[in-house]
Coordinates of C-alpha atoms (C1' of nucleotides) in Angstrom, one line a residue:
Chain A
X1493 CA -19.1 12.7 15.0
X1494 CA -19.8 13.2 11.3
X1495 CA -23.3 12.5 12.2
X1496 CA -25.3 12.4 9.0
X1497 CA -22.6 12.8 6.2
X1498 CA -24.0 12.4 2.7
X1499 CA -21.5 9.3 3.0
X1500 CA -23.2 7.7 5.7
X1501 CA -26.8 8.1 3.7
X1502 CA -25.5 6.6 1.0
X1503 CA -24.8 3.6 2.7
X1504 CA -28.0 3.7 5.0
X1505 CA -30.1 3.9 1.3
X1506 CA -27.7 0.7 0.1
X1507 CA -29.3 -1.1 2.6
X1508 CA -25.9 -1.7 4.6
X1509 CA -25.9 -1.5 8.1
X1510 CA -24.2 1.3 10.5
X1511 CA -21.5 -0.8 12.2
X1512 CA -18.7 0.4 14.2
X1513 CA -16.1 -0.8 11.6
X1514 CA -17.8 1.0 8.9
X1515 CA -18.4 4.2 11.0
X1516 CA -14.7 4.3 12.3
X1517 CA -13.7 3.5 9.0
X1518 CA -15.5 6.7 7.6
X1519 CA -14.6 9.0 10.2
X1520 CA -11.0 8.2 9.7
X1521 CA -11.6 9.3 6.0
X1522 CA -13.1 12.4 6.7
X1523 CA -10.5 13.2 9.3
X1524 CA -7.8 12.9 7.0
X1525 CA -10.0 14.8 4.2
X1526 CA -9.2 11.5 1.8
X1527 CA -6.0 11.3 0.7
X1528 CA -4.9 8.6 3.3
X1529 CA -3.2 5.1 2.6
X1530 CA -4.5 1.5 3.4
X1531 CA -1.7 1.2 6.0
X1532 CA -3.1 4.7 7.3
X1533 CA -6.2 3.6 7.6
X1534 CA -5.9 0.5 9.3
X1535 CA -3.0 2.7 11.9
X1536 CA -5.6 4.9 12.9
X1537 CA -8.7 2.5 13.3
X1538 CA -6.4 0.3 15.7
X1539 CA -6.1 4.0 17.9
X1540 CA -9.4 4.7 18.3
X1541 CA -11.0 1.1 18.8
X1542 CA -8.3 -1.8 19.2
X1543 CA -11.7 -4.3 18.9
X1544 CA -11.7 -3.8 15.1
X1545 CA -9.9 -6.5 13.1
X1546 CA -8.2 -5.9 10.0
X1547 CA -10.2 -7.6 7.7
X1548 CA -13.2 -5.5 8.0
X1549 CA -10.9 -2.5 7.4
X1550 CA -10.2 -3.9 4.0
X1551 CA -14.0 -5.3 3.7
X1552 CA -15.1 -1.7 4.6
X1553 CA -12.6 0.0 2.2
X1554 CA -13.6 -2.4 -0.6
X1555 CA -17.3 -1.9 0.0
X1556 CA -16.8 2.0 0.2
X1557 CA -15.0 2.1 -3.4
X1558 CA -17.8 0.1 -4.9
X1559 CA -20.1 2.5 -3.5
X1560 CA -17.9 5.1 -5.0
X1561 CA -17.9 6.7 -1.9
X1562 CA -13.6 6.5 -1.8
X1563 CA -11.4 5.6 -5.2
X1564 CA -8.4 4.3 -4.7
X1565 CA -5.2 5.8 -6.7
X1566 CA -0.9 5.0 -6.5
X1567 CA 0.4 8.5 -5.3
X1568 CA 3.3 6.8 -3.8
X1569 CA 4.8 4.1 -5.3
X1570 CA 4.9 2.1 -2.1
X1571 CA 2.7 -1.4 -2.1
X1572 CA -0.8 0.6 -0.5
X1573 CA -3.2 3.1 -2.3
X1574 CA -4.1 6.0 -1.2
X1575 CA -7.5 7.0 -0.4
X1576 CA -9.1 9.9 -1.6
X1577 CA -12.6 10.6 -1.0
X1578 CA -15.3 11.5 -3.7
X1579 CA -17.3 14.3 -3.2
X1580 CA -20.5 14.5 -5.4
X1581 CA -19.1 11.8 -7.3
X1582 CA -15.8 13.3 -8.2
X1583 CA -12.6 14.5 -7.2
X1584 CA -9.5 16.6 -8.4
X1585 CA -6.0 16.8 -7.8
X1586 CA -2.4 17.8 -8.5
X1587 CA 0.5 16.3 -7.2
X1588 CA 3.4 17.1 -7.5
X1589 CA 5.7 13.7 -8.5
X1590 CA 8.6 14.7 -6.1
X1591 CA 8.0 15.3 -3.0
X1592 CA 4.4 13.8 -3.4
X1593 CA 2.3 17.0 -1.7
X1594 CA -0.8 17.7 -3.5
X1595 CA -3.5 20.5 -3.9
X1596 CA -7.3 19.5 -4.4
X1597 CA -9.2 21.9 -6.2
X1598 CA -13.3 21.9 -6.7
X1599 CA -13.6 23.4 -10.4
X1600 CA -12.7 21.0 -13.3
X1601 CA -15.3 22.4 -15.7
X1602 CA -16.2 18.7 -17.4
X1603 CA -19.8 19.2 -17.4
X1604 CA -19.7 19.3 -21.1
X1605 CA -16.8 16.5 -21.3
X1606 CA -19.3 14.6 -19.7
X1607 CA -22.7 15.0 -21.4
X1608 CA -20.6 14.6 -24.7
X1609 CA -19.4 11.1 -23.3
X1610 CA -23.1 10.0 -22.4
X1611 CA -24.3 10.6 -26.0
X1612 CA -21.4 9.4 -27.9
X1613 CA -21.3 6.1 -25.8
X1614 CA -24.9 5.4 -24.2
X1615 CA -23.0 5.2 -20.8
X1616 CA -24.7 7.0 -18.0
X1617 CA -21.5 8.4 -15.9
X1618 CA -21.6 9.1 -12.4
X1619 CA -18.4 10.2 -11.6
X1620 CA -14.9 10.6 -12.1
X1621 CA -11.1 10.9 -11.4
X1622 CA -9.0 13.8 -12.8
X1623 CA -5.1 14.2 -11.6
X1624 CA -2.7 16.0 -12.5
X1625 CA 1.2 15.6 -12.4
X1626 CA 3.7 18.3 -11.9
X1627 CA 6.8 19.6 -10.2
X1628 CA 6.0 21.8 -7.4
X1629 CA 7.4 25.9 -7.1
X1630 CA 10.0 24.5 -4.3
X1631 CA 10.8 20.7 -5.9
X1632 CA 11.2 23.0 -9.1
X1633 CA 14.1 24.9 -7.4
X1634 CA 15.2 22.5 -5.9
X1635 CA 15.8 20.2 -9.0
X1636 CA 17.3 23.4 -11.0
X1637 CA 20.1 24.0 -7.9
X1638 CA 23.2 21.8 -8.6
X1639 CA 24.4 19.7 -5.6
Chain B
X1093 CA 9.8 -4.2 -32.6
X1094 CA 8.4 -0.8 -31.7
X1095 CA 11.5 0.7 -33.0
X1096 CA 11.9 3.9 -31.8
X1097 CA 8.7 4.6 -29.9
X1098 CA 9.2 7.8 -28.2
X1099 CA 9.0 6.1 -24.8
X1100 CA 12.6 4.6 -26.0
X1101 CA 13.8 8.2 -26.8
X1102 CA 12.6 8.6 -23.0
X1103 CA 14.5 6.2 -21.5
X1104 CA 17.9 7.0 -23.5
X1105 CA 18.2 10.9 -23.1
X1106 CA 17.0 10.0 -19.3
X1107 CA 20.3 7.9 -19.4
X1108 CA 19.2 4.7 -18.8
X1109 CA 20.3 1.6 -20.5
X1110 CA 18.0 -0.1 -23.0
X1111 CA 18.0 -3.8 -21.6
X1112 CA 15.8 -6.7 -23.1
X1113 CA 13.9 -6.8 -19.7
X1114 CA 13.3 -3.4 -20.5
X1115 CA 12.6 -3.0 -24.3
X1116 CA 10.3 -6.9 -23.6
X1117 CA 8.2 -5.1 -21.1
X1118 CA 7.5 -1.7 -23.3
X1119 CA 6.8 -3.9 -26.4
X1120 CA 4.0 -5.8 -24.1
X1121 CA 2.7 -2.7 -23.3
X1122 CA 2.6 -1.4 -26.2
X1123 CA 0.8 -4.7 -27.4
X1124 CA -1.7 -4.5 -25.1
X1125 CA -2.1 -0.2 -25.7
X1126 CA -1.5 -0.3 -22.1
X1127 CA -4.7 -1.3 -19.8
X1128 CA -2.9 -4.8 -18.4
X1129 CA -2.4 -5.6 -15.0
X1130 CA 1.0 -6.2 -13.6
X1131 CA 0.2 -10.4 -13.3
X1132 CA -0.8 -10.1 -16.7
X1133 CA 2.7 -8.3 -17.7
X1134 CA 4.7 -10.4 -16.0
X1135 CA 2.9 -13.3 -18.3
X1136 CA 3.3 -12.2 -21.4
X1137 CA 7.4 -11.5 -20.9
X1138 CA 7.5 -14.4 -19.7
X1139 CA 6.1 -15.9 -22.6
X1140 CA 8.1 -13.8 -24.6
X1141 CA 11.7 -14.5 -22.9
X1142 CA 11.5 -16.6 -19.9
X1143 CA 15.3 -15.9 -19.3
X1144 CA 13.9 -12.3 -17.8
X1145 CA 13.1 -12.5 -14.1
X1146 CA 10.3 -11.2 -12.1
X1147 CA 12.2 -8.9 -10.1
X1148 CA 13.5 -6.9 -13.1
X1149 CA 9.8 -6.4 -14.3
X1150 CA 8.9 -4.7 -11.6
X1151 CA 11.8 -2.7 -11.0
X1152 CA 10.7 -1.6 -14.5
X1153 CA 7.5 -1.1 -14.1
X1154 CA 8.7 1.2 -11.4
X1155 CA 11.1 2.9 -13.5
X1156 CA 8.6 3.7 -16.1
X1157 CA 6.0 5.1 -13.8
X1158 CA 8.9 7.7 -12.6
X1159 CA 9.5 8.5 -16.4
X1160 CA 5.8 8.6 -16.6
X1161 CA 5.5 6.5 -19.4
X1162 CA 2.9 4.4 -17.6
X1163 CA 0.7 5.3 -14.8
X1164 CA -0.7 2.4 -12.3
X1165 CA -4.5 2.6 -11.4
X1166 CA -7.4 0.4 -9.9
X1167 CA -9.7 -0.9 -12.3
X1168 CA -10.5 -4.4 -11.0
X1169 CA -10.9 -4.2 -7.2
X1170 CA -7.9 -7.1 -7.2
X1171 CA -4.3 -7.0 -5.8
X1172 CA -2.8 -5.9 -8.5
X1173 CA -2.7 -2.4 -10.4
X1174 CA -3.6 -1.5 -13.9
X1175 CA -1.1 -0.1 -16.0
X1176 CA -2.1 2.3 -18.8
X1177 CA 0.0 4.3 -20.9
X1178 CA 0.7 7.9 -20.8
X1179 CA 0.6 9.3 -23.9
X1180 CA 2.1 12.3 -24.1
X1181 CA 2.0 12.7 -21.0
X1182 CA -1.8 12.4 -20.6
X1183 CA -4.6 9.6 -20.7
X1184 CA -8.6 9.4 -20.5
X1185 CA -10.9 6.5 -20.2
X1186 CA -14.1 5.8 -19.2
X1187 CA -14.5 2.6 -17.3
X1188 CA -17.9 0.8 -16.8
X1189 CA -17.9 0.0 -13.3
X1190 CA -19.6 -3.4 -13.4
X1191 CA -18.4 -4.9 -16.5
X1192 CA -14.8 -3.1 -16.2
X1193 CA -14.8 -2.2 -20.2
X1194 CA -13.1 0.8 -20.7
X1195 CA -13.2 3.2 -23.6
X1196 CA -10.5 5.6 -24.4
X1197 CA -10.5 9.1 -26.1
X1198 CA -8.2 11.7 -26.5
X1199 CA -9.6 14.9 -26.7
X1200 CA -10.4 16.2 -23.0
X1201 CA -9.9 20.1 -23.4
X1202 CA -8.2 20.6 -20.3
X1203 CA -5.6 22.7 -21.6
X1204 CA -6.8 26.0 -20.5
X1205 CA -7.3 24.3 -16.9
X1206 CA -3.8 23.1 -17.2
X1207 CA -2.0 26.3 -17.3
X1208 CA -4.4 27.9 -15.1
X1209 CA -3.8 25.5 -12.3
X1210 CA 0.3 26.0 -13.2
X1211 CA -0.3 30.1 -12.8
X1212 CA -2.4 29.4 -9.6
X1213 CA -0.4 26.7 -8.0
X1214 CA 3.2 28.0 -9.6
X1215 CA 3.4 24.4 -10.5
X1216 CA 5.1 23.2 -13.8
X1217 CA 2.2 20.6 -15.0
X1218 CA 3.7 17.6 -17.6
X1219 CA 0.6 15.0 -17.7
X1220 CA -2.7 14.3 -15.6
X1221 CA -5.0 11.2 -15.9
X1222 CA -9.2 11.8 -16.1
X1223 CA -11.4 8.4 -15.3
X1224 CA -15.0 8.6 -15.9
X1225 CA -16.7 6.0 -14.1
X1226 CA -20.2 4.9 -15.3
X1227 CA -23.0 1.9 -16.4
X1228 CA -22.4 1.0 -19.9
X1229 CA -25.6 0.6 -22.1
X1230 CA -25.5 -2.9 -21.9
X1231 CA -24.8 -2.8 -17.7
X1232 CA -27.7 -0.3 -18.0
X1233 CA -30.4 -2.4 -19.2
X1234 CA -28.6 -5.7 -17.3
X1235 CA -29.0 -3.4 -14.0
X1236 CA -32.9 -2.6 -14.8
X1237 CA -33.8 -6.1 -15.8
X1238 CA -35.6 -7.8 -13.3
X1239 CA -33.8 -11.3 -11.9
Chain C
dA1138 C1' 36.8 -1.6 -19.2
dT1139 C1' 33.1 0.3 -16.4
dT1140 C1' 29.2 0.3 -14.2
dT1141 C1' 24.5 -0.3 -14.5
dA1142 C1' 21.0 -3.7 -14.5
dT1143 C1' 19.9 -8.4 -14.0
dG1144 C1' 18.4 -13.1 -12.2
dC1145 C1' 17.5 -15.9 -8.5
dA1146 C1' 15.3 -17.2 -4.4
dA1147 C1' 14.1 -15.9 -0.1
dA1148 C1' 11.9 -12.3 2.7
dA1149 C1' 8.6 -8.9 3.6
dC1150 C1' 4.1 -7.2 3.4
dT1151 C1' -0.5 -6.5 2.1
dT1152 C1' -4.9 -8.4 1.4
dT1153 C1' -8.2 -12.2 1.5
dT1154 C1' -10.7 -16.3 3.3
dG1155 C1' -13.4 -19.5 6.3
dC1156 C1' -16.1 -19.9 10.1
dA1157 C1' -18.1 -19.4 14.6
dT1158 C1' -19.9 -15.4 17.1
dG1159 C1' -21.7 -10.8 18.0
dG1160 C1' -24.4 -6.8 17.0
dG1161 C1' -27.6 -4.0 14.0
dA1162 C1' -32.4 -3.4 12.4
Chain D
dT673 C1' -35.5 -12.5 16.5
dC674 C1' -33.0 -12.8 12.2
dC675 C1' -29.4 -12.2 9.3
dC676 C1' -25.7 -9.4 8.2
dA677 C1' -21.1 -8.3 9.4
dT678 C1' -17.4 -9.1 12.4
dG679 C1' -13.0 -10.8 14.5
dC680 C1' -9.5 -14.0 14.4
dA681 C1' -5.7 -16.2 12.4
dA682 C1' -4.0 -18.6 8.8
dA683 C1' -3.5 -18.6 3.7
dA684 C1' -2.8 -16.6 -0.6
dG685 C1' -0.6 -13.5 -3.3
dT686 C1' 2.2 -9.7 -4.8
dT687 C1' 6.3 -7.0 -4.6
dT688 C1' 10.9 -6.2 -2.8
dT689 C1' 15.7 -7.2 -1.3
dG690 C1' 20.7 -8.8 -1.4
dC691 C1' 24.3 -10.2 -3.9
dA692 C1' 27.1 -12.4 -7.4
dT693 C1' 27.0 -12.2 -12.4
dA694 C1' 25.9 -10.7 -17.0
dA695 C1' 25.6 -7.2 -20.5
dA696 C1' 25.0 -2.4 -22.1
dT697 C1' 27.8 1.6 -23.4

DNA sequence: ATTTATGCAAAACTTTTGCATGGGA
DNA sequence: TCCCATGCAAAAGTTTTGCATAAAT
């Protein structure tokens, strides 16, 4: 399942071994295409092997946003992140801040953005986070419709 | 204090009440240009009128992330969010990921991607947030140094 | 005068440790 | 075989309620 995903050579190249709590972890993620909460996480792990503790969820989680692998974000306001997976590095949304459905999309045309960053502050950037906030076509209706 | 920031327009002509809990938490913010963690809010209002309980910081916090006057996101790997403010509805930083400085600019250019995501999606857009994540210089040469 | 928002303190949860043990490489 | 990573369970924190009271408008 997922056999070789670029996620899974990243951590084999880190030098971190290919346990079941980490592979679990990582399939759950890709199953859900990102976009999943702690509590989520840790729900569907239990399901599919009971003999992995909670504490390596949240070790595996933390590991995998240092790798930048995952980057955790608020998309509801409840007490757990949500999850969304990096691809290359970077990922894009929109949500809309109603009824909390998003829409990933691929092309954020920042290549410039980015090179332009690099020079003006000697950083070397590897990735990055761009969301946007919105109402929408139905929550836009339905917030225009008196009660 | 921070007289009439328009974050104060905001909250009136949203029809909420301008309390000291509330007006004590935006001047913080505001005094820190956003980028503080809810401990270290709670803190510094406390420090500034200990009469204002925990409780009504957070539910204010909350509040102004519905407004979208502030948007929570992980910087430190800790319990607790970062809270940076939206200006204008928008915000950009770049954030070194070992040393956790962070560098704001404003000028992203997404505004044609903006609109085109609003014809695509039928979505009415009001803010987004873009993190660059990346090795300052000074990580970059600490990284390549030998121990 | 109304009604919203607050403060308090306890409750509810989520996340983190410490340590002996098991499982990758 | 060696050492990293795990599981367990308790600890440490953060955030949220419920309700009587204060204070904005």
């Amino acid at each position: 399942m997922t056999a070789d995903s670029p996620h899974i050579q990243r951590l084999k190249q880190a030098g971190y071994r290919l346990t079941q709590a980490r592979l679990t972890v990582l399939e759950v993620l890709e199953s859900e295409h990102g976009h999943i909460t702690s509590a989520a996480v840790l729900g569907k792990v239990e399901g599919i092997n009971p003999a992995i503790g909670r504490a390596s969820v949240f070790r595996t989680l933390d590991l995998f946003t240092q790798l930048g692998i995952i980057r955790p974000t608020y998309i509801d306001t409840s007490l757990t992140p949500t999850y969304v997976l990096m691809h290359g590095g970077h990922h894009h949304h929109v949500i809309c801040t109603v009824c909390k459905r998003f829409y990933e999309f691929d092309d954020c045309g920042l290549e410039a953005l980015t090179r332009n960053l690099e020079e003006t502050l000697d950083m070397r950037i590897s990735g990055h986070l761009l969301e946007f906030y919105g109402l929408c076509a139905a929550c836009q209706k339905r917030s225009a419709a008196p009660a």
